[in-house]
Amino acid sequence: RRAERRLRRWHQAIATDAERFGELDEPQLHALRKRIKRQRYAAEFLAPVMARRATERYLAALATIQDRMGELNDLFVARQRYQALVASEPTAWFALGWLAARIAEVRALAVPELLHLARTDTPHR
């Protein structure tokens, strides 16, 4: 029961961030990514004692958004590296333009996935 309560509490924090996703800056997005990862690992650990179908649905939603958040993080890291090259490699501006467009696209793709996760019930016994 404690584990179920903890999963619900952690889930609620993720759901709250999902509702204000467009306002989150990079450090907040990174913290959200880490919370999603923690939630997935916790749900996987508890899966043997939880209802199978509910757990499968929840894990699928977590896996989808975890992948998307990982892609977003990779794009942020790439952008930071290309920004460091701009002074010595003017062609880095092209990469920065592409990264800016891709970051916007991935953020937009993450919104419905996060909202789907927020609406998905946490696993129970």
Short mmCIF file of N, CA and C in Angstrom, two decimals:
data_model
loop_
_atom_site.label_atom_id
_atom_site.label_comp_id
_atom_site.label_asym_id
_atom_site.label_seq_id
_atom_site.Cartn_x
_atom_site.Cartn_y
_atom_site.Cartn_z
N ARG A 1 0.82 -1.20 0.00
CA ARG A 1 0.00 0.00 0.00
C ARG A 1 0.86 1.26 0.00
N ARG A 2 1.95 1.23 0.74
CA ARG A 2 2.84 2.40 0.74
C ARG A 2 3.42 2.64 -0.65
N ALA A 3 3.80 1.55 -1.28
CA ALA A 3 4.37 1.68 -2.63
C ALA A 3 3.33 2.26 -3.60
N GLU A 4 2.09 1.80 -3.49
CA GLU A 4 1.03 2.34 -4.35
C GLU A 4 0.83 3.83 -4.09
N ARG A 5 0.84 4.23 -2.84
CA ARG A 5 0.69 5.65 -2.50
C ARG A 5 1.85 6.46 -3.05
N ARG A 6 3.05 5.93 -2.92
CA ARG A 6 4.22 6.64 -3.43
C ARG A 6 4.14 6.79 -4.94
N LEU A 7 3.77 5.72 -5.65
CA LEU A 7 3.62 5.80 -7.11
C LEU A 7 2.58 6.86 -7.48
N ARG A 8 1.46 6.90 -6.76
CA ARG A 8 0.43 7.90 -7.05
C ARG A 8 0.94 9.31 -6.80
N ARG A 9 1.68 9.49 -5.70
CA ARG A 9 2.20 10.83 -5.38
C ARG A 9 3.21 11.27 -6.44
N TRP A 10 4.13 10.38 -6.82
CA TRP A 10 5.10 10.70 -7.86
C TRP A 10 4.40 10.97 -9.18
N HIS A 11 3.37 10.17 -9.46
CA HIS A 11 2.60 10.34 -10.69
C HIS A 11 1.94 11.72 -10.71
N GLN A 12 1.40 12.14 -9.57
CA GLN A 12 0.74 13.44 -9.51
C GLN A 12 1.72 14.57 -9.81
N ALA A 13 2.95 14.45 -9.33
CA ALA A 13 3.97 15.48 -9.62
C ALA A 13 4.26 15.52 -11.12
N ILE A 14 4.31 14.36 -11.77
CA ILE A 14 4.53 14.31 -13.22
C ILE A 14 3.33 14.93 -13.94
N ALA A 15 2.12 14.60 -13.48
CA ALA A 15 0.90 15.13 -14.10
C ALA A 15 0.84 16.65 -13.98
N THR A 16 1.26 17.18 -12.85
CA THR A 16 1.28 18.63 -12.65
C THR A 16 2.23 19.28 -13.64
N ASP A 17 3.41 18.69 -13.82
CA ASP A 17 4.36 19.23 -14.79
C ASP A 17 3.84 19.08 -16.22
N ALA A 18 3.07 18.04 -16.48
CA ALA A 18 2.51 17.84 -17.82
C ALA A 18 1.58 19.00 -18.18
N GLU A 19 0.82 19.47 -17.21
CA GLU A 19 -0.12 20.55 -17.46
C GLU A 19 0.58 21.87 -17.74
N ARG A 20 1.79 22.05 -17.23
CA ARG A 20 2.51 23.31 -17.45
C ARG A 20 3.78 23.09 -18.27
N PHE A 21 3.78 22.06 -19.07
CA PHE A 21 4.95 21.65 -19.84
C PHE A 21 5.52 22.78 -20.68
N GLY A 22 4.68 23.56 -21.31
CA GLY A 22 5.14 24.64 -22.16
C GLY A 22 5.91 25.73 -21.42
N GLU A 23 5.73 25.81 -20.12
CA GLU A 23 6.40 26.81 -19.30
C GLU A 23 7.72 26.32 -18.71
N LEU A 24 8.01 25.04 -18.82
CA LEU A 24 9.19 24.47 -18.18
C LEU A 24 10.46 24.84 -18.94
N ASP A 25 11.49 25.24 -18.19
CA ASP A 25 12.78 25.53 -18.81
C ASP A 25 13.61 24.24 -18.83
N GLU A 26 14.81 24.33 -19.37
CA GLU A 26 15.64 23.13 -19.53
C GLU A 26 15.92 22.40 -18.21
N PRO A 27 16.33 23.09 -17.15
CA PRO A 27 16.56 22.36 -15.89
C PRO A 27 15.29 21.69 -15.36
N GLN A 28 14.15 22.33 -15.53
CA GLN A 28 12.90 21.73 -15.09
C GLN A 28 12.52 20.53 -15.96
N LEU A 29 12.79 20.62 -17.25
CA LEU A 29 12.54 19.49 -18.14
C LEU A 29 13.45 18.32 -17.79
N HIS A 30 14.68 18.62 -17.46
CA HIS A 30 15.61 17.56 -17.07
C HIS A 30 15.14 16.89 -15.77
N ALA A 31 14.67 17.69 -14.82
CA ALA A 31 14.15 17.12 -13.57
C ALA A 31 12.92 16.26 -13.84
N LEU A 32 12.06 16.71 -14.75
CA LEU A 32 10.89 15.91 -15.12
C LEU A 32 11.32 14.60 -15.75
N ARG A 33 12.30 14.65 -16.62
CA ARG A 33 12.82 13.44 -17.26
C ARG A 33 13.30 12.45 -16.21
N LYS A 34 14.02 12.94 -15.21
CA LYS A 34 14.53 12.05 -14.16
C LYS A 34 13.38 11.48 -13.32
N ARG A 35 12.35 12.26 -13.07
CA ARG A 35 11.20 11.74 -12.31
C ARG A 35 10.46 10.67 -13.11
N ILE A 36 10.34 10.88 -14.41
CA ILE A 36 9.69 9.87 -15.25
C ILE A 36 10.50 8.57 -15.24
N LYS A 37 11.81 8.71 -15.33
CA LYS A 37 12.68 7.53 -15.30
C LYS A 37 12.54 6.79 -13.97
N ARG A 38 12.55 7.54 -12.87
CA ARG A 38 12.38 6.94 -11.54
C ARG A 38 11.04 6.24 -11.44
N GLN A 39 10.00 6.87 -11.97
CA GLN A 39 8.66 6.29 -11.91
C GLN A 39 8.61 4.98 -12.69
N ARG A 40 9.25 4.96 -13.83
CA ARG A 40 9.25 3.73 -14.64
C ARG A 40 9.98 2.60 -13.93
N TYR A 41 11.15 2.92 -13.37
CA TYR A 41 11.89 1.88 -12.65
C TYR A 41 11.12 1.38 -11.44
N ALA A 42 10.46 2.27 -10.74
CA ALA A 42 9.66 1.86 -9.57
C ALA A 42 8.49 0.97 -10.00
N ALA A 43 7.82 1.36 -11.07
CA ALA A 43 6.69 0.56 -11.56
C ALA A 43 7.16 -0.81 -12.05
N GLU A 44 8.32 -0.85 -12.72
CA GLU A 44 8.86 -2.13 -13.17
C GLU A 44 9.21 -3.01 -11.97
N PHE A 45 9.78 -2.42 -10.94
CA PHE A 45 10.14 -3.17 -9.74
C PHE A 45 8.91 -3.76 -9.07
N LEU A 46 7.83 -2.99 -9.03
CA LEU A 46 6.61 -3.42 -8.35
C LEU A 46 5.69 -4.26 -9.24
N ALA A 47 5.99 -4.37 -10.50
CA ALA A 47 5.11 -5.07 -11.45
C ALA A 47 4.68 -6.46 -11.01
N PRO A 48 5.58 -7.28 -10.43
CA PRO A 48 5.14 -8.63 -10.06
C PRO A 48 4.01 -8.68 -9.02
N VAL A 49 3.82 -7.62 -8.26
CA VAL A 49 2.76 -7.63 -7.24
C VAL A 49 1.59 -6.73 -7.61
N MET A 50 1.62 -6.18 -8.79
CA MET A 50 0.55 -5.27 -9.23
C MET A 50 -0.30 -5.96 -10.30
N ALA A 51 -1.47 -5.38 -10.54
CA ALA A 51 -2.36 -5.89 -11.58
C ALA A 51 -1.63 -5.80 -12.93
N ARG A 52 -1.60 -6.92 -13.63
CA ARG A 52 -0.78 -7.03 -14.83
C ARG A 52 -1.17 -6.02 -15.92
N ARG A 53 -2.44 -5.98 -16.29
CA ARG A 53 -2.85 -5.11 -17.42
C ARG A 53 -2.67 -3.63 -17.09
N ALA A 54 -3.02 -3.24 -15.90
CA ALA A 54 -2.85 -1.83 -15.51
C ALA A 54 -1.37 -1.47 -15.52
N THR A 55 -0.54 -2.38 -15.06
CA THR A 55 0.90 -2.13 -15.03
C THR A 55 1.45 -2.05 -16.44
N GLU A 56 1.02 -2.93 -17.32
CA GLU A 56 1.48 -2.89 -18.72
C GLU A 56 1.11 -1.58 -19.39
N ARG A 57 -0.14 -1.13 -19.19
CA ARG A 57 -0.58 0.15 -19.79
C ARG A 57 0.25 1.30 -19.25
N TYR A 58 0.47 1.29 -17.95
CA TYR A 58 1.22 2.38 -17.31
C TYR A 58 2.67 2.39 -17.79
N LEU A 59 3.29 1.21 -17.82
CA LEU A 59 4.68 1.13 -18.28
C LEU A 59 4.83 1.54 -19.74
N ALA A 60 3.85 1.21 -20.56
CA ALA A 60 3.90 1.61 -21.97
C ALA A 60 3.87 3.13 -22.09
N ALA A 61 2.99 3.78 -21.32
CA ALA A 61 2.92 5.24 -21.36
C ALA A 61 4.21 5.85 -20.84
N LEU A 62 4.76 5.29 -19.78
CA LEU A 62 6.03 5.79 -19.23
C LEU A 62 7.17 5.62 -20.23
N ALA A 63 7.24 4.47 -20.89
CA ALA A 63 8.33 4.21 -21.83
C ALA A 63 8.28 5.19 -23.00
N THR A 64 7.09 5.47 -23.49
CA THR A 64 6.93 6.39 -24.62
C THR A 64 7.46 7.78 -24.26
N ILE A 65 7.02 8.31 -23.13
CA ILE A 65 7.44 9.66 -22.78
C ILE A 65 8.88 9.69 -22.31
N GLN A 66 9.35 8.61 -21.71
CA GLN A 66 10.76 8.58 -21.32
C GLN A 66 11.65 8.66 -22.56
N ASP A 67 11.30 7.95 -23.60
CA ASP A 67 12.07 8.02 -24.85
C ASP A 67 12.04 9.44 -25.42
N ARG A 68 10.86 10.05 -25.42
CA ARG A 68 10.73 11.40 -25.97
C ARG A 68 11.55 12.40 -25.15
N MET A 69 11.50 12.28 -23.83
CA MET A 69 12.26 13.19 -22.97
C MET A 69 13.76 12.96 -23.14
N GLY A 70 14.17 11.73 -23.38
CA GLY A 70 15.58 11.44 -23.65
C GLY A 70 16.03 12.09 -24.94
N GLU A 71 15.18 12.04 -25.96
CA GLU A 71 15.50 12.69 -27.23
C GLU A 71 15.64 14.20 -27.04
N LEU A 72 14.74 14.77 -26.27
CA LEU A 72 14.79 16.21 -26.00
C LEU A 72 16.08 16.57 -25.27
N ASN A 73 16.45 15.77 -24.31
CA ASN A 73 17.70 16.02 -23.58
C ASN A 73 18.91 15.93 -24.52
N ASP A 74 18.92 14.95 -25.39
CA ASP A 74 20.01 14.82 -26.35
C ASP A 74 20.11 16.08 -27.24
N LEU A 75 18.97 16.60 -27.63
CA LEU A 75 18.96 17.81 -28.46
C LEU A 75 19.51 19.02 -27.69
N PHE A 76 19.17 19.11 -26.41
CA PHE A 76 19.70 20.21 -25.59
C PHE A 76 21.22 20.11 -25.47
N VAL A 77 21.72 18.90 -25.28
CA VAL A 77 23.17 18.70 -25.17
C VAL A 77 23.84 19.07 -26.49
N ALA A 78 23.27 18.63 -27.59
CA ALA A 78 23.84 18.95 -28.92
C ALA A 78 23.84 20.46 -29.14
N ARG A 79 22.75 21.12 -28.78
CA ARG A 79 22.68 22.57 -28.96
C ARG A 79 23.78 23.27 -28.16
N GLN A 80 23.99 22.83 -26.94
CA GLN A 80 25.04 23.42 -26.10
C GLN A 80 26.41 23.24 -26.75
N ARG A 81 26.66 22.07 -27.31
CA ARG A 81 27.96 21.82 -27.95
C ARG A 81 28.16 22.66 -29.20
N TYR A 82 27.10 22.80 -30.00
CA TYR A 82 27.22 23.62 -31.21
C TYR A 82 27.34 25.10 -30.87
N GLN A 83 26.69 25.54 -29.79
CA GLN A 83 26.83 26.94 -29.39
C GLN A 83 28.28 27.25 -29.04
N ALA A 84 28.98 26.30 -28.48
CA ALA A 84 30.39 26.50 -28.14
C ALA A 84 31.26 26.60 -29.38
N LEU A 85 30.79 26.09 -30.50
CA LEU A 85 31.57 26.08 -31.75
C LEU A 85 31.34 27.30 -32.64
N VAL A 86 30.31 28.07 -32.37
CA VAL A 86 29.92 29.15 -33.27
C VAL A 86 31.07 30.12 -33.56
N ALA A 87 31.84 30.49 -32.56
CA ALA A 87 32.92 31.47 -32.75
C ALA A 87 33.97 30.97 -33.73
N SER A 88 34.30 29.68 -33.68
CA SER A 88 35.35 29.15 -34.53
C SER A 88 34.82 28.45 -35.79
N GLU A 89 33.59 28.05 -35.78
CA GLU A 89 32.98 27.33 -36.91
C GLU A 89 31.64 27.98 -37.26
N PRO A 90 31.63 28.96 -38.12
CA PRO A 90 30.37 29.65 -38.46
C PRO A 90 29.28 28.71 -38.99
N THR A 91 29.68 27.58 -39.56
CA THR A 91 28.68 26.63 -40.07
C THR A 91 27.86 26.01 -38.93
N ALA A 92 28.32 26.18 -37.71
CA ALA A 92 27.56 25.65 -36.57
C ALA A 92 26.20 26.34 -36.45
N TRP A 93 26.09 27.56 -37.02
CA TRP A 93 24.80 28.25 -37.00
C TRP A 93 23.72 27.43 -37.71
N PHE A 94 24.10 26.74 -38.78
CA PHE A 94 23.12 25.90 -39.49
C PHE A 94 22.60 24.81 -38.57
N ALA A 95 23.52 24.15 -37.87
CA ALA A 95 23.12 23.09 -36.94
C ALA A 95 22.24 23.65 -35.84
N LEU A 96 22.57 24.83 -35.34
CA LEU A 96 21.77 25.44 -34.28
C LEU A 96 20.35 25.74 -34.77
N GLY A 97 20.22 26.17 -36.02
CA GLY A 97 18.89 26.41 -36.57
C GLY A 97 18.09 25.13 -36.66
N TRP A 98 18.73 24.07 -37.14
CA TRP A 98 18.05 22.77 -37.23
C TRP A 98 17.67 22.27 -35.84
N LEU A 99 18.59 22.40 -34.89
CA LEU A 99 18.30 21.95 -33.51
C LEU A 99 17.15 22.73 -32.90
N ALA A 100 17.09 24.02 -33.12
CA ALA A 100 16.00 24.82 -32.58
C ALA A 100 14.65 24.33 -33.13
N ALA A 101 14.61 24.04 -34.42
CA ALA A 101 13.38 23.55 -35.03
C ALA A 101 13.02 22.17 -34.48
N ARG A 102 14.01 21.32 -34.34
CA ARG A 102 13.74 19.96 -33.85
C ARG A 102 13.31 19.99 -32.38
N ILE A 103 13.92 20.84 -31.57
CA ILE A 103 13.53 20.97 -30.17
C ILE A 103 12.06 21.38 -30.07
N ALA A 104 11.67 22.35 -30.87
CA ALA A 104 10.27 22.78 -30.87
C ALA A 104 9.34 21.64 -31.27
N GLU A 105 9.76 20.88 -32.28
CA GLU A 105 8.95 19.75 -32.75
C GLU A 105 8.82 18.67 -31.67
N VAL A 106 9.93 18.32 -31.03
CA VAL A 106 9.90 17.27 -30.02
C VAL A 106 9.11 17.72 -28.79
N ARG A 107 9.24 18.98 -28.42
CA ARG A 107 8.42 19.50 -27.30
C ARG A 107 6.94 19.37 -27.63
N ALA A 108 6.57 19.70 -28.87
CA ALA A 108 5.16 19.60 -29.28
C ALA A 108 4.69 18.14 -29.27
N LEU A 109 5.55 17.22 -29.70
CA LEU A 109 5.18 15.79 -29.69
C LEU A 109 5.06 15.25 -28.26
N ALA A 110 5.80 15.82 -27.33
CA ALA A 110 5.78 15.34 -25.95
C ALA A 110 4.49 15.69 -25.23
N VAL A 111 3.85 16.79 -25.61
CA VAL A 111 2.67 17.24 -24.87
C VAL A 111 1.57 16.17 -24.82
N PRO A 112 1.10 15.65 -25.96
CA PRO A 112 0.03 14.64 -25.86
C PRO A 112 0.50 13.36 -25.16
N GLU A 113 1.76 13.02 -25.31
CA GLU A 113 2.27 11.81 -24.63
C GLU A 113 2.28 12.01 -23.12
N LEU A 114 2.67 13.19 -22.68
CA LEU A 114 2.66 13.48 -21.25
C LEU A 114 1.23 13.53 -20.71
N LEU A 115 0.34 14.14 -21.45
CA LEU A 115 -1.05 14.21 -21.01
C LEU A 115 -1.68 12.81 -20.98
N HIS A 116 -1.31 11.96 -21.92
CA HIS A 116 -1.78 10.57 -21.89
C HIS A 116 -1.29 9.88 -20.62
N LEU A 117 -0.02 10.06 -20.30
CA LEU A 117 0.51 9.47 -19.07
C LEU A 117 -0.23 10.02 -17.86
N ALA A 118 -0.47 11.32 -17.84
CA ALA A 118 -1.16 11.94 -16.70
C ALA A 118 -2.55 11.34 -16.50
N ARG A 119 -3.21 10.95 -17.58
CA ARG A 119 -4.56 10.36 -17.50
C ARG A 119 -4.53 8.86 -17.24
N THR A 120 -3.38 8.23 -17.36
CA THR A 120 -3.28 6.80 -17.16
C THR A 120 -3.21 6.50 -15.66
N ASP A 121 -4.02 5.55 -15.23
CA ASP A 121 -4.03 5.19 -13.81
C ASP A 121 -2.72 4.51 -13.42
N THR A 122 -2.28 4.80 -12.23
CA THR A 122 -1.10 4.11 -11.71
C THR A 122 -1.49 2.67 -11.40
N PRO A 123 -0.53 1.76 -11.45
CA PRO A 123 -0.84 0.35 -11.16
C PRO A 123 -1.30 0.18 -9.72
N HIS A 124 -2.06 -0.86 -9.50
CA HIS A 124 -2.56 -1.19 -8.17
C HIS A 124 -2.50 -2.69 -7.98
N ARG A 125 -2.72 -3.11 -6.76
CA ARG A 125 -2.69 -4.56 -6.49
C ARG A 125 -3.99 -5.22 -6.87
#
